[in-house]
Structure formats: C-alpha cells, structure tokens
Amino acid sequence: MLCVDRVPGIGRNRFRCGTDSSNVQHRGIGCILSNRNVRAAGMCNGGRNTYATYCNTRNSNSIQDAKNCINKLPSVTGLAWGWVNAPSGKCKCTADTFSEAKNNLFKGCSNSIEAERYEGNIGLCECLLRIEKEWSSGFQGTLLIPVTGTHNPWELEIRFNKSANIQASYGNLTNKINDQIFVYRQSSWNDYPKINTTFYFEFVADGDVKPSNIILVLFDRQPVNISLIIVPSLSIFPSKPINISTNNGTYDYGAVLYASILFYESQRSGRLPANKRISWRGDSMLQDCGENGEDLTGGYFIDGSSLEKISSRTAQFTSVLAWGVIDYEDAYVKAGQLEYVRDAIRWSTDYLIKAHVNEREFYERVGDEEFRKILIDDWSRPEDILISRPTLKIDLNKDNLFVPGEAAAALAAASIVFRLSDPVYHSKLLTHARQLYNLAKNNNRHLFFLPSKGGNALAWAALWLLRATGEQSYLLDAKQHYIEFELDEYTHTIYEEYIRTIGVQVLMAKIIKEQIYRTVVERTCNNVVHNMQTTEKGLAYIDAFSKLKSTADMAFFCLQAADIGINTQEYLNFTTSQIGYMLGDSGRSYVVGVGQNYPKKPRDRGSSCPALPATCNKQAYLNPNANPYLLVGALVNGPSFGDFFYDDRLESKTNQVSVENNAGFQSAVAGLLYHQLDLGK
C-alpha cells in the first residue's frame, strides 16, 4: 500500500498537487495493467516524489476491470494522454480531452496490453476539512489546502447539496447561487498565498447542514479532494508542571522518566495511536513518501522546529535510549514506565525498518534545508502541513556508510529490549541490523578516514550485534574496527562527534572486559570529571553548541563506567551532579514542565500554537508569551558558560528541543534511579 492510501478522508480519491518547472499544475489519473494483476491507480507527480492511489484491483487478469476503473474517474477536460507498453512494441495515444484519450487507448491499444496509464490536468489536490465545532443545525470548520503553485489572487468555491448559510471573515463573497454554491475571492487586504505553504479558510455553515453536505470544493477553479477530520474536545495532558522534589532532598527520578517519555510522544510523526497521551497532537505528515511511493510515515521529528526526520540521528538517540532500558530495566519497572519506553523505542525502530526499503537502499532524510526555511516562514502545526517533502535516499553500496552503521546499532540494541516481550519483532530487528551492518562493513572502506566519518559507527554496530547475538565474528570485527580507526584516541577537548567514540570505548570495556579498554575509559572519564571546564554553578561545559545534550551523554557513559567498577563512587557523584544541575540545582530546571523555574518558551511548533480553531502562523512563533501547551519533559539546549539562560523561542542556541537531547539524559536518570533504589544488589 502506498503511503497516500493511508490518509483518512471522504471518498476514495487521494491526490497531491504537483507543479512542473513552469509552475503549470499537472495532475493525473490512470490504471496500470500487468499479466497477473490489474492495478488501477491515480497518479500525481509532485516535486521529487510520485504518489499513486485511486482503486486497486489485484488478483485479476481482466483488462475490463481496469477499463471499469478508468470509467469511474472524473471526466475532466485537460491535457490527457495515455501510453501502452506492449510486448510487440509501444503504442502511444494522445488527445485534447480526457474522454478522447480513453477512447483512443481502448480502440488502438487494447491488444496484449502490459501497462496502461492516463494523465491529465484534472486538478485534484489533497485538502483537509477540519471540524472544530458541530451542532444540530451546522458546524464550524477550516479548509486547509496545500499551495504548490502561484495563486494571484485566490478564488475558493464551496458547493453544498442543499441550501446553507456561510459566514467567513477571509475574502469577499462574490457569488452565491441558490444558497448552495458560494464563491469567495481574495480581498485587497488579504495576503497572496505563498508556494509550499498551507491556505486556511475558516467558516461557519448553518441552515441544517452537516460536513457531509459539502459535495465539492474548488480552489482557483480546480477541484480538491476533502479529507475530513474532527477535532475532539481537548483535555490538555498534562496541564500542570510535575513536582520532582522528595522529602529527603533528592529528586523523584521516576517522575522525570515519566516526563521525558511524554516528550518523545509529543514529537511523533505519522498516524498516532488511539491511546495517545498528548491530546493536542494529531496525525501529521501522512504524505511522507519515498521516490517510488514507499511509505515513510511515522518516526520522530528530529527537533521541534524543523520537523525533519533524519535516520542516522534517529538511530543514534535510539541506541542510547535502548542501552538505558537494557541495563536499567528494573528502574523502569519500578517507575511504571517500562511499557511506555518500549513503545517509544518501537516508534523509532518501526520507522528505521521502513526507511530500509530494500537490502541496498535506505532513506536518510525526509525534509531538507530549503524546506526548513519554508517552514520557518510558515510556522504552523505539524498537523496542518499538507505539502509533500523532499527525501534523500542513499545507495548503501557507496554513500554515507556511517548511516547504515548507526541504523544497524540501533536495531540491534532495540532487539535486546524486545527479546523476551516480542520474539518475532526481536528477530525482525536483528535481520535488518545484520543486513545494514554487512553493507557498511564490506563496501567502500576507503571512506572511513576518521572515526567521525563512520569508523566509530561501524564499531558501535559491531558491538551491539555482539551484545545482541553473542556471535564471536562480531567480537573480532569490533576489535578490528577499534584498532583500524584508532578509537582509543585521547583528546583533552571533547566535542559532539567525539562523544560517539566515547560510547564505543565504554561498550568495549563493558562487553569485552579487558583491562586495555578499561584503561581508555578511565582516562576519558577522568578528563571530563577532573579537567573539563565547569561553569560557576557546576555544569561540565563540554560542547558550546549541544550544551546539555553532550553533558548528559557523558554523564550516562561515565555512569556506565561506574557500573563496571571504574571509580564507581566518583563517577556516580559526577552523574548525580550533572543531572541535578539540569533538574534544578542550578537554581532553575532546564526540563520543560518539570521542577521549578523551567523554560516556558521551548522552540517547538506543536506546543507554541494556539488552541484550535485558531490559526497557527508566524505570530505564534513571535509570541513573547509562554507556549500555550506545556511540552512536558523536553530538555532544552541550555545556558551559556556563564550559567545565563534567556528563555526565548527564537533562540535555538538556548531553547531548541530535540529527541536527541533527551536520550542520554533519560538513560542517565534511569541509572540514577537504579542506584537510588539499590536495584543492582
């Protein structure tokens, strides 16, 4: 099933708008036939991706089934054409109208048909009709239409199958026919819709009508398909900050775990489960597809503002999150969070499996820098962004081999998490992990000149596969990678890319248990604990860009060193002090909604948007007040070296939130709870 089929809505048509280089909109419909089955599908070329859906008649050898499907499609005049690729050669039929194209194809190309396709300028776009309120005689709604071409000025037509009354504050009502057809045009004070943004039209319909009475919507005289969504009454969860103080002066680490997992749930993309706990989040980015229509929905937004999905970075945080669950599972059990954290990990690994579309191809990114800039200008809810996003697929034979290494590590680590609770899923994760690792290991080794270019990711993957399977081949590989890529490297200056190497060093000492690896870990952690520059209030200031993330990662790694008997109390004290700084020892909490004096304006779209039915736009981004919703559990980037923190949504250096930020932090908190409760005895 192609990903557009997954969009909920009215009727069976699901199309996206696309533009060619001259901004002339082309949309298409068609049927594909083969010797064994008949697939009738609507086609739409949008940007870099191709989407297909309409009707699907599988398990049939009948060409008539395809003809019947075509006959169901709208008969709209346009640039229609069809082509046939038959065993005896190609037959191409062109026409000025859609019906002529159908007739030509059926008359001239019906013998030995292998494939048929029609395309036409039929103007079918995906549109959301969001119902904010509904009563016995009417409803309040908003039409959300993706803008992928030039619209100067805009025109919107709404047709009902019975008499109705409409009130709208946007645009001018220029025509009304029989109280059933309403045409609105752009007012002089309205802005022109920008390309790659969403057009909003808010209205109230009355006169004993329901949303189902809308039979047609046209935008700039082109019909659009309507997907209906109904906004539930909100009970914002949670709406109050979480108290983490205890009677004995320590922190309630179990409550912090609860909060951090909630943050992960707030950053989910795709179709959300019915039991979602963040009521102000809804389904989003259901148009995420690969170059050939592969389903790339789901996964996590890598941060709260760009909404990008980056597989390598997703894999990095997932492996660290899984590590904490593996070693501190009893702490999650005591906190009542084990099932929730498993769900958080599965949400990530399900997406990584989707991204691994075949043995040799892997999608690294959905969204890019250009798309990020567009979104900043169109600050809106993830749920309101309807345009398709560019994707980056890598060839695992030659490109960016650190990506499959990171993905292999994450899937192998996660397989341990699910080994007992879901053996089938455990096996599936391991299968993908092995495939990705083998490709990373065997192809184009010359790319790995530095650990940060992939050598540490390759060792990271081998170690997690060793821990997941116990197979000695991975032990030999891990030792070889460790030597080949000089992963025992020591540096006084620790930076973000080097932290992955430290993770490798700790795993080597933990799994292989040889003194040579323990010595390297002790040297590295001693450097952080004794020599790292520290702020006046006690933060080990490791990296000026990633700030609290880097410190939390190091706190977790050194806690792992403590667990294997390396300077146990000293490293445990270090981790306690660094996590304590983030939770409030510094005079403020850096975790949203947790403790005292926490950040009120995290750089996050969903929580910064006003409650529906209000429109979310750049005014929400520039709003000087606190975010309307509490983004509970999000660890912000953090303060300057002077312990100064300016709570400002516009400042990514301080207020950026990211699923990466929370992974090492959450695993360190789980470890501290494990020690606090003496669960290792």
XYZ file of C-alpha atoms in Angstrom:
681
model
C 0.000 0.000 0.000
C 1.364 3.391 -0.935
C 1.514 5.994 1.741
C -1.152 8.302 0.344
C -3.661 5.483 0.748
C -3.164 5.960 4.482
C -4.670 9.450 4.517
C -8.118 9.334 6.130
C -10.970 11.069 4.433
C -14.116 11.155 2.391
C -14.324 9.068 -0.765
C -11.568 7.097 -2.434
C -9.615 9.788 -4.286
C -6.338 10.777 -2.616
C -4.199 13.122 -4.679
C -1.427 15.580 -4.025
C -0.818 18.705 -6.091
C 2.351 18.999 -8.117
C 3.953 21.619 -10.318
C 6.312 21.415 -13.222
C 9.197 23.800 -13.810
C 6.889 26.421 -15.298
C 4.506 26.282 -12.337
C 1.757 24.808 -14.521
C -0.096 22.316 -12.378
C -0.246 18.771 -13.696
C -2.143 16.034 -12.004
C -3.033 12.663 -13.301
C -5.108 9.560 -13.046
C -4.507 6.193 -14.526
C -4.519 2.431 -14.496
C -1.631 0.004 -14.647
C -2.174 -3.486 -16.017
C 0.101 -6.483 -15.888
C -0.152 -10.106 -16.961
C -1.012 -11.311 -13.453
C -2.913 -8.483 -11.890
C -4.671 -5.290 -12.693
C -3.942 -2.223 -10.648
C -5.977 0.898 -11.285
C -4.362 3.866 -9.647
C -4.491 7.630 -9.781
C -1.097 9.150 -10.383
C 0.190 12.535 -9.319
C 3.720 13.769 -9.843
C 4.576 16.214 -7.083
C 8.101 17.543 -6.701
C 10.564 14.680 -6.340
C 8.032 12.075 -5.287
C 5.375 10.103 -7.122
C 2.153 9.236 -5.383
C -0.403 6.739 -6.576
C -3.853 5.793 -5.428
C -7.448 5.550 -6.562
C -8.630 1.998 -6.808
C -6.691 -1.208 -6.645
C -7.976 -4.351 -8.353
C -5.421 -7.011 -7.543
C -5.530 -10.710 -8.324
C -7.243 -10.223 -11.656
C -6.266 -10.840 -15.260
C -9.118 -8.795 -16.649
C -8.353 -5.713 -18.701
C -12.033 -4.890 -18.371
C -11.509 -4.326 -14.644
C -9.051 -1.594 -15.480
C -11.410 -0.089 -18.047
C -14.178 -0.048 -15.481
C -11.865 1.714 -13.076
C -10.959 4.343 -15.657
C -14.613 4.935 -16.425
C -15.200 5.771 -12.769
C -12.662 8.565 -12.867
C -13.781 12.181 -13.342
C -14.288 13.184 -16.953
C -12.460 16.495 -16.869
C -11.166 18.327 -19.906
C -7.417 18.720 -19.805
C -4.108 17.642 -21.212
C -4.871 13.942 -21.212
C -2.766 11.242 -22.747
C -2.127 7.571 -22.441
C 0.590 5.177 -23.380
C 0.866 1.450 -23.673
C 3.940 -0.702 -23.394
C 3.008 -3.916 -25.194
C 5.242 -6.944 -25.844
C 5.181 -6.182 -29.564
C 6.154 -2.560 -29.123
C 4.901 0.745 -27.803
C 1.656 2.396 -28.773
C 1.114 5.989 -27.712
C -2.221 7.781 -27.874
C -2.647 11.497 -27.274
C -5.765 13.645 -27.219
C -7.075 17.015 -26.163
C -9.686 15.685 -23.780
C -9.734 13.017 -21.169
C -12.587 11.066 -22.790
C -10.796 11.073 -26.160
C -7.687 9.697 -24.515
C -9.717 6.876 -23.004
C -11.391 6.057 -26.300
C -8.133 6.147 -28.249
C -6.410 3.881 -25.799
C -9.240 1.373 -25.741
C -9.613 1.331 -29.533
C -5.998 1.325 -30.608
C -4.034 -0.225 -27.803
C -6.152 -2.909 -26.190
C -4.293 -5.970 -27.507
C -1.501 -7.600 -25.486
C -1.535 -4.778 -23.006
C 1.194 -4.892 -20.411
C 0.680 -1.434 -18.954
C -1.706 1.455 -19.416
C -1.559 4.929 -17.972
C -3.542 8.133 -18.253
C -2.520 11.534 -17.079
C -4.460 14.758 -17.224
C -4.627 18.264 -15.892
C -7.570 17.357 -13.685
C -6.709 19.428 -10.629
C -7.164 17.016 -7.739
C -5.431 18.173 -4.549
C -5.460 16.789 -1.042
C -7.394 19.100 1.265
C -8.335 18.831 4.929
C -11.707 19.915 6.255
C -11.148 20.328 9.965
C -14.342 20.461 12.029
C -13.802 22.452 15.211
C -17.412 22.520 16.424
C -20.646 20.870 15.344
C -24.226 21.386 16.457
C -27.676 20.247 15.326
C -28.040 22.805 12.525
C -24.463 23.460 11.427
C -20.755 23.408 12.118
C -17.593 25.483 12.347
C -14.744 24.361 10.134
C -11.485 25.234 8.436
C -10.361 24.220 4.960
C -6.617 23.592 4.744
C -5.333 23.460 1.168
C -1.674 22.929 0.174
C -0.364 25.692 -2.073
C 2.082 24.290 -4.616
C 1.681 26.803 -7.434
C 1.175 30.513 -7.983
C -2.256 31.793 -6.930
C -2.639 35.540 -7.598
C -5.313 36.236 -6.477
C -7.012 33.188 -4.999
C -10.591 32.003 -5.538
C -12.430 29.418 -3.448
C -15.759 27.778 -4.289
C -17.748 25.596 -1.867
C -20.786 23.628 -3.057
C -23.478 22.034 -0.892
C -26.175 19.553 -1.903
C -28.793 21.593 -0.027
C -29.390 25.189 0.978
C -26.962 26.587 3.531
C -25.682 29.800 5.066
C -21.954 30.561 5.267
C -20.140 33.184 7.285
C -16.431 33.808 6.716
C -14.139 36.680 7.632
C -11.493 35.950 4.989
C -12.021 37.064 1.401
C -15.128 38.504 -0.255
C -18.255 36.550 -1.122
C -18.535 37.390 -4.834
C -21.161 34.903 -5.967
C -23.923 32.833 -4.385
C -26.240 30.533 -6.338
C -29.405 29.027 -4.817
C -27.811 29.206 -1.355
C -25.816 26.120 -2.373
C -22.800 27.486 -4.259
C -20.561 30.055 -2.559
C -17.611 31.718 -4.314
C -15.056 33.710 -2.321
C -12.255 35.769 -3.834
C -9.221 37.396 -2.321
C -9.785 40.777 -0.699
C -7.396 43.639 -1.264
C -6.133 43.318 2.310
C -5.521 39.552 2.105
C -2.002 38.249 1.547
C -1.236 36.217 -1.552
C -0.756 32.527 -0.699
C 2.919 31.575 -0.793
C 4.135 28.483 -2.618
C 4.692 25.442 -0.373
C 2.514 26.789 2.414
C -0.996 25.937 3.588
C -4.008 28.084 2.706
C -6.523 28.386 5.568
C -10.186 29.269 5.106
C -12.232 29.437 8.298
C -16.009 29.487 8.070
C -19.264 28.743 9.860
C -22.005 26.841 7.994
C -25.594 26.874 9.229
C -29.086 26.075 7.989
C -29.499 22.443 8.993
C -26.298 21.285 7.248
C -23.528 18.887 8.166
C -19.982 18.490 6.813
C -21.238 15.612 4.650
C -23.454 18.084 2.762
C -20.363 19.602 1.119
C -20.140 17.938 -2.291
C -17.360 19.914 -3.975
C -14.586 22.374 -3.180
C -12.650 24.186 -5.900
C -9.511 26.207 -5.307
C -8.662 28.506 -8.218
C -11.342 26.632 -10.171
C -9.619 23.298 -9.645
C -11.443 20.576 -7.669
C -9.822 19.425 -4.458
C -10.355 16.217 -2.532
C -11.567 16.565 1.019
C -10.306 14.533 3.945
C -12.472 15.102 6.989
C -11.017 15.371 10.478
C -12.944 16.205 13.620
C -11.155 17.972 16.447
C -12.010 16.328 19.790
C -12.699 18.399 22.858
C -9.347 18.993 24.496
C -8.324 17.889 27.934
C -4.726 19.038 27.828
C -2.489 16.376 29.336
C -0.621 17.121 31.426
C -1.520 20.762 32.069
C 0.451 21.327 35.260
C 4.173 21.065 35.984
C 5.461 17.889 37.592
C 6.836 18.106 41.109
C 10.075 16.131 41.399
C 11.060 17.102 44.949
C 11.146 14.444 47.669
C 11.135 14.630 51.454
C 14.771 13.537 51.717
C 16.068 16.275 49.415
C 16.672 14.055 46.379
C 14.852 14.081 43.065
C 11.974 11.829 42.092
C 13.752 10.226 39.154
C 10.726 8.077 38.342
C 8.678 11.221 37.706
C 11.458 12.544 35.461
C 11.357 9.328 33.397
C 7.602 9.721 33.038
C 8.048 13.305 31.827
C 10.833 12.512 29.361
C 8.828 9.719 27.728
C 5.893 12.114 27.361
C 8.198 14.441 25.445
C 9.022 11.660 22.998
C 5.306 11.125 22.443
C 4.886 14.826 21.649
C 7.447 14.544 18.824
C 5.829 11.681 16.947
C 5.105 11.993 13.253
C 2.570 9.980 11.263
C -0.686 8.405 12.347
C -0.957 8.492 16.136
C -2.462 5.637 18.156
C -5.935 5.876 19.635
C -4.472 5.834 23.150
C -2.213 8.850 22.588
C -1.480 10.787 25.772
C -0.710 14.204 24.251
C -4.178 15.437 23.381
C -3.057 18.499 21.415
C -1.082 16.387 18.927
C -2.764 14.705 15.962
C -1.880 12.792 12.809
C 0.725 14.586 10.718
C 2.933 14.277 7.644
C 0.890 11.424 6.186
C 2.237 12.432 2.766
C 5.816 11.373 3.591
C 6.758 9.019 0.760
C 9.879 7.779 -0.953
C 10.824 8.269 -4.580
C 8.775 5.252 -5.625
C 5.879 5.831 -3.262
C 7.393 3.932 -0.321
C 5.635 4.596 2.962
C 7.881 6.858 5.070
C 5.235 7.993 7.521
C 5.895 7.693 11.227
C 9.104 8.162 13.158
C 10.138 11.203 15.172
C 10.721 14.812 14.250
C 14.403 15.222 14.994
C 13.670 18.577 16.619
C 10.604 20.611 17.414
C 11.081 23.334 14.804
C 12.444 21.859 11.552
C 10.188 18.766 11.683
C 12.817 16.876 9.670
C 13.245 13.137 10.009
C 16.918 12.122 9.832
C 17.524 8.401 10.076
C 21.153 8.449 11.253
C 20.383 10.832 14.100
C 17.230 8.900 14.951
C 19.363 5.773 15.167
C 21.930 7.484 17.400
C 19.451 8.510 20.068
C 17.562 5.212 19.811
C 20.632 3.119 20.607
C 21.401 5.264 23.677
C 17.772 5.110 24.826
C 17.717 1.325 24.360
C 21.003 0.980 26.255
C 19.422 2.592 29.300
C 16.445 0.235 29.128
C 18.660 -2.842 28.783
C 20.856 -2.047 31.784
C 18.293 -0.309 33.994
C 15.100 -2.168 33.127
C 14.257 -2.686 36.802
C 14.262 1.081 37.308
C 11.709 1.494 34.520
C 9.614 -1.259 36.100
C 9.671 0.476 39.496
C 8.699 3.771 37.855
C 5.843 2.101 35.954
C 7.357 3.223 32.647
C 8.686 0.042 31.014
C 5.870 -0.413 28.501
C 5.881 3.283 27.656
C 9.612 3.365 26.947
C 9.320 0.223 24.835
C 6.642 1.994 22.801
C 8.958 4.996 22.429
C 11.738 2.785 21.069
C 9.401 0.840 18.779
C 8.100 4.102 17.278
C 11.667 4.798 16.211
C 12.665 1.329 15.040
C 9.446 0.852 13.056
C 10.438 3.916 11.073
C 14.045 2.775 10.573
C 12.730 -0.502 9.179
C 10.507 1.445 6.768
C 13.488 3.558 5.709
C 15.398 0.356 4.843
C 13.285 -0.132 1.721
C 15.417 -2.923 0.331
C 18.672 -4.616 1.169
C 20.781 -1.952 -0.545
C 18.764 1.257 -0.246
C 17.990 3.350 2.802
C 16.229 6.683 3.251
C 18.340 9.028 5.329
C 16.173 12.132 5.339
C 12.657 13.465 4.895
C 12.806 17.251 4.535
C 15.832 19.410 3.757
C 17.350 22.829 4.443
C 15.205 24.566 1.835
C 12.072 23.018 3.273
C 13.191 24.038 6.760
C 13.405 27.690 5.646
C 9.940 27.500 4.140
C 8.551 26.156 7.397
C 10.082 28.969 9.441
C 8.191 31.448 7.246
C 5.059 29.328 7.622
C 5.199 28.493 11.335
C 2.260 26.147 11.718
C 1.179 22.959 13.417
C 2.691 19.729 12.115
C -0.892 18.564 11.564
C -1.568 21.491 9.202
C 1.386 20.918 6.858
C -0.006 19.103 3.835
C 2.646 19.549 1.149
C 4.924 16.681 0.222
C 8.502 16.824 1.463
C 11.742 16.083 -0.379
C 13.589 12.911 0.558
C 17.194 11.745 0.436
C 17.853 8.099 -0.354
C 21.351 6.689 -0.118
C 22.849 3.817 -2.038
C 24.308 1.544 0.609
C 26.931 0.363 -1.862
C 28.717 3.695 -1.902
C 27.214 6.545 0.119
C 27.485 7.731 3.726
C 28.239 4.401 5.287
C 28.045 5.805 8.802
C 24.259 5.894 8.239
C 23.752 2.109 7.925
C 26.233 1.638 10.772
C 24.177 3.821 13.092
C 20.928 2.170 11.973
C 22.360 -1.323 12.469
C 23.438 -0.416 16.009
C 20.021 0.990 16.920
C 18.134 -2.016 15.573
C 20.497 -4.468 17.276
C 20.227 -2.646 20.615
C 16.442 -2.488 20.317
C 16.314 -6.207 19.536
C 17.623 -6.859 23.061
C 14.837 -4.695 24.513
C 12.213 -6.861 22.766
C 13.941 -10.242 23.046
C 11.554 -11.613 25.681
C 8.495 -9.408 25.270
C 8.181 -9.791 21.472
C 10.435 -12.522 19.996
C 9.063 -12.065 16.459
C 9.870 -8.362 16.453
C 13.246 -9.140 18.032
C 14.101 -11.376 15.060
C 12.897 -8.797 12.546
C 15.088 -6.114 14.098
C 18.122 -8.392 14.017
C 17.567 -9.281 10.364
C 17.645 -5.631 9.322
C 20.570 -4.906 11.654
C 22.678 -7.671 10.112
C 21.929 -6.540 6.550
C 22.791 -2.923 7.278
C 25.965 -3.810 9.140
C 27.224 -6.137 6.404
C 26.817 -3.425 3.789
C 28.558 -0.852 5.956
C 31.390 -3.253 6.675
C 32.019 -4.646 3.205
C 31.669 -1.654 0.893
C 33.958 1.288 0.218
C 36.036 1.164 3.354
C 38.193 3.960 1.939
C 35.518 6.453 3.017
C 36.394 5.940 6.669
C 39.375 8.214 7.094
C 38.254 9.461 10.511
C 36.135 7.989 13.312
C 33.583 10.764 12.804
C 33.212 9.739 9.142
C 31.876 6.331 10.045
C 34.543 4.291 11.774
C 33.013 4.739 15.208
C 29.545 3.908 13.830
C 30.880 0.670 12.360
C 32.429 -0.349 15.691
C 29.262 0.770 17.506
C 27.176 -1.531 15.294
C 29.528 -4.500 15.714
C 29.415 -4.133 19.498
C 25.629 -4.011 19.648
C 25.343 -7.008 17.338
C 27.843 -8.801 19.583
C 25.749 -7.996 22.638
C 22.526 -8.998 20.864
C 23.769 -12.289 19.405
C 26.928 -13.330 21.254
C 28.454 -14.294 17.898
C 32.245 -14.187 18.005
C 32.558 -12.807 14.474
C 31.236 -9.504 15.784
C 33.791 -9.587 18.609
C 36.599 -9.904 16.070
C 35.083 -7.122 13.973
C 34.739 -4.801 16.962
C 38.379 -5.267 17.924
C 39.490 -4.735 14.332
C 37.452 -1.532 13.925
C 38.722 -0.262 17.274
C 42.327 -0.568 16.114
C 41.814 0.397 12.469
C 40.002 3.626 13.238
C 42.104 4.494 16.307
C 39.106 4.572 18.609
C 41.326 4.622 21.674
C 42.134 8.184 20.655
C 42.511 10.580 23.570
C 41.786 14.275 23.407
C 41.588 16.967 26.059
C 38.922 18.739 24.006
C 35.715 16.733 23.739
C 33.255 17.706 21.041
C 29.903 16.319 19.936
C 31.187 13.985 17.190
C 33.800 12.523 19.530
C 31.166 11.524 22.084
C 30.075 8.578 19.909
C 33.667 7.316 20.104
C 33.468 7.502 23.902
C 30.332 5.379 23.745
C 32.307 2.792 21.777
C 35.097 2.874 24.368
C 32.646 2.251 27.215
C 30.934 -0.618 25.383
C 34.301 -2.227 24.633
C 35.178 -2.148 28.331
C 31.725 -3.347 29.387
C 31.347 -6.227 26.928
C 34.906 -7.425 26.313
C 36.110 -6.705 29.872
C 39.812 -6.461 29.044
C 41.997 -4.068 31.023
C 43.240 -2.238 27.935
C 39.727 -0.973 27.252
C 39.013 -0.156 30.898
C 42.139 1.992 30.978
C 40.952 4.034 27.990
C 37.533 4.603 29.581
C 39.053 5.680 32.886
C 41.362 8.114 31.125
C 38.466 9.634 29.178
C 36.081 9.970 32.142
C 38.838 11.336 34.367
C 39.454 14.005 31.761
C 35.794 15.028 31.912
C 35.439 14.798 35.693
C 38.747 16.475 36.599
C 39.825 18.647 33.679
C 36.689 19.791 31.859
C 35.870 23.482 32.084
C 32.994 23.918 34.512
C 30.548 26.772 34.956
C 30.349 28.589 38.266
C 27.225 26.616 39.203
C 28.785 23.271 38.322
C 27.924 22.319 34.729
C 30.663 20.448 32.861
C 30.633 22.590 29.725
C 31.607 20.048 27.073
C 30.259 21.496 23.835
C 29.090 25.082 23.311
C 26.588 24.060 20.639
C 24.950 20.912 22.012
C 25.449 22.020 25.637
C 23.228 19.948 27.943
C 22.950 17.085 25.452
C 26.708 16.492 25.385
C 26.947 16.751 29.156
C 24.044 14.348 29.675
C 25.579 11.849 27.224
C 28.904 11.965 29.066
C 27.146 11.639 32.421
C 25.473 8.460 31.173
C 28.675 6.992 29.730
C 30.637 7.658 32.927
C 27.797 6.157 34.976
C 28.194 3.050 32.836
C 31.899 3.092 33.702
C 30.965 3.297 37.381
C 28.732 0.249 36.948
C 31.676 -1.885 35.821
C 33.764 -0.861 38.817
C 35.777 2.044 37.424
C 35.950 4.775 40.107
C 32.381 3.904 40.993
C 31.526 6.489 43.632
C 33.364 9.343 41.934
C 31.648 8.811 38.588
C 28.275 8.244 40.260
C 28.706 11.568 42.064
C 29.602 13.252 38.772
C 26.475 11.954 37.040
C 24.317 12.927 40.015
C 25.699 16.474 39.995
C 25.248 16.992 36.247
C 21.685 15.666 36.118
C 20.984 17.644 39.293
C 22.153 20.823 37.557
C 19.622 20.186 34.775
C 16.775 19.440 37.203
C 17.192 22.442 39.482
C 20.446 22.505 41.478
C 21.493 25.487 39.355
C 18.503 27.497 40.562
C 16.285 26.526 37.671
C 15.159 23.435 35.801
C 16.106 23.025 32.151
C 13.395 20.400 31.607
C 10.076 21.874 30.499
C 7.236 21.303 32.948
C 9.492 19.611 35.486
C 10.575 21.121 38.797
C 10.870 24.835 39.467
C 11.534 27.778 37.139
C 11.545 25.654 33.988
C 11.629 27.058 30.390
C 8.252 28.385 29.272
C 9.019 29.031 25.597
C 10.695 25.979 24.048
C 11.339 26.172 20.318
C 8.620 23.720 19.342
C 5.821 24.112 16.828
C 3.088 21.971 18.307
C 3.213 23.405 21.818
C 3.653 27.009 20.619
C 0.469 27.030 18.508
C -2.784 28.331 19.989
C -5.691 26.009 20.668
C -7.923 25.123 17.760
C -9.799 26.558 15.961
C -7.313 29.449 15.968
C -4.892 29.510 13.045
C -1.230 28.965 13.834
C 1.222 31.130 11.915
C 4.366 33.182 12.417
C 2.604 35.238 15.066
C 2.722 32.166 17.294
C 6.458 31.909 16.655
C 6.978 35.575 17.564
C 4.596 35.471 20.531
C 6.510 36.817 23.581
C 4.343 34.814 25.992
C 4.728 31.242 27.184
C 3.787 28.399 24.841
C 0.040 27.677 25.123
C 0.746 23.985 25.745
C 3.182 22.506 28.227
C 5.863 20.498 26.396
C 6.466 18.298 29.417
C 9.808 16.522 29.633
C 11.733 18.402 26.929
C 15.376 19.111 27.795
C 16.322 22.420 26.155
C 19.785 23.154 24.758
C 20.712 25.081 27.878
C 22.661 28.041 29.237
C 25.802 29.918 28.310
C 29.114 29.251 30.020
C 28.163 31.992 32.459
C 25.089 29.974 33.563
C 22.913 32.556 31.827
C 19.704 31.338 30.209
C 17.422 33.615 28.218
C 14.065 31.913 27.729
C 13.283 32.845 24.127
C 11.610 30.674 21.489
C 13.558 32.435 18.743
C 16.911 31.362 20.218
C 17.818 27.884 19.024
C 21.109 28.020 20.959
C 19.211 28.003 24.243
C 15.637 26.853 23.623
C 15.904 24.196 20.926
C 14.349 20.887 21.928
C 15.242 17.606 20.290
C 14.661 13.899 20.720
C 18.467 13.642 20.707
C 18.744 15.899 23.753
C 16.689 13.562 25.910
C 18.257 10.168 25.156
C 21.446 10.312 27.229
C 19.644 12.408 29.827
C 16.827 9.870 30.229
C 19.197 6.902 30.353
C 21.310 8.658 32.997
C 18.167 9.373 35.044
C 17.180 5.696 34.782
C 20.642 4.765 36.025
C 20.417 7.152 38.964
C 17.038 5.691 39.928
C 18.565 2.220 39.653
C 21.290 3.223 42.119
C 18.931 5.214 44.331
C 16.777 2.107 44.854
C 19.781 -0.257 45.137
C 18.333 -2.414 42.383
C 21.725 -3.856 41.488
C 22.003 -5.814 44.720
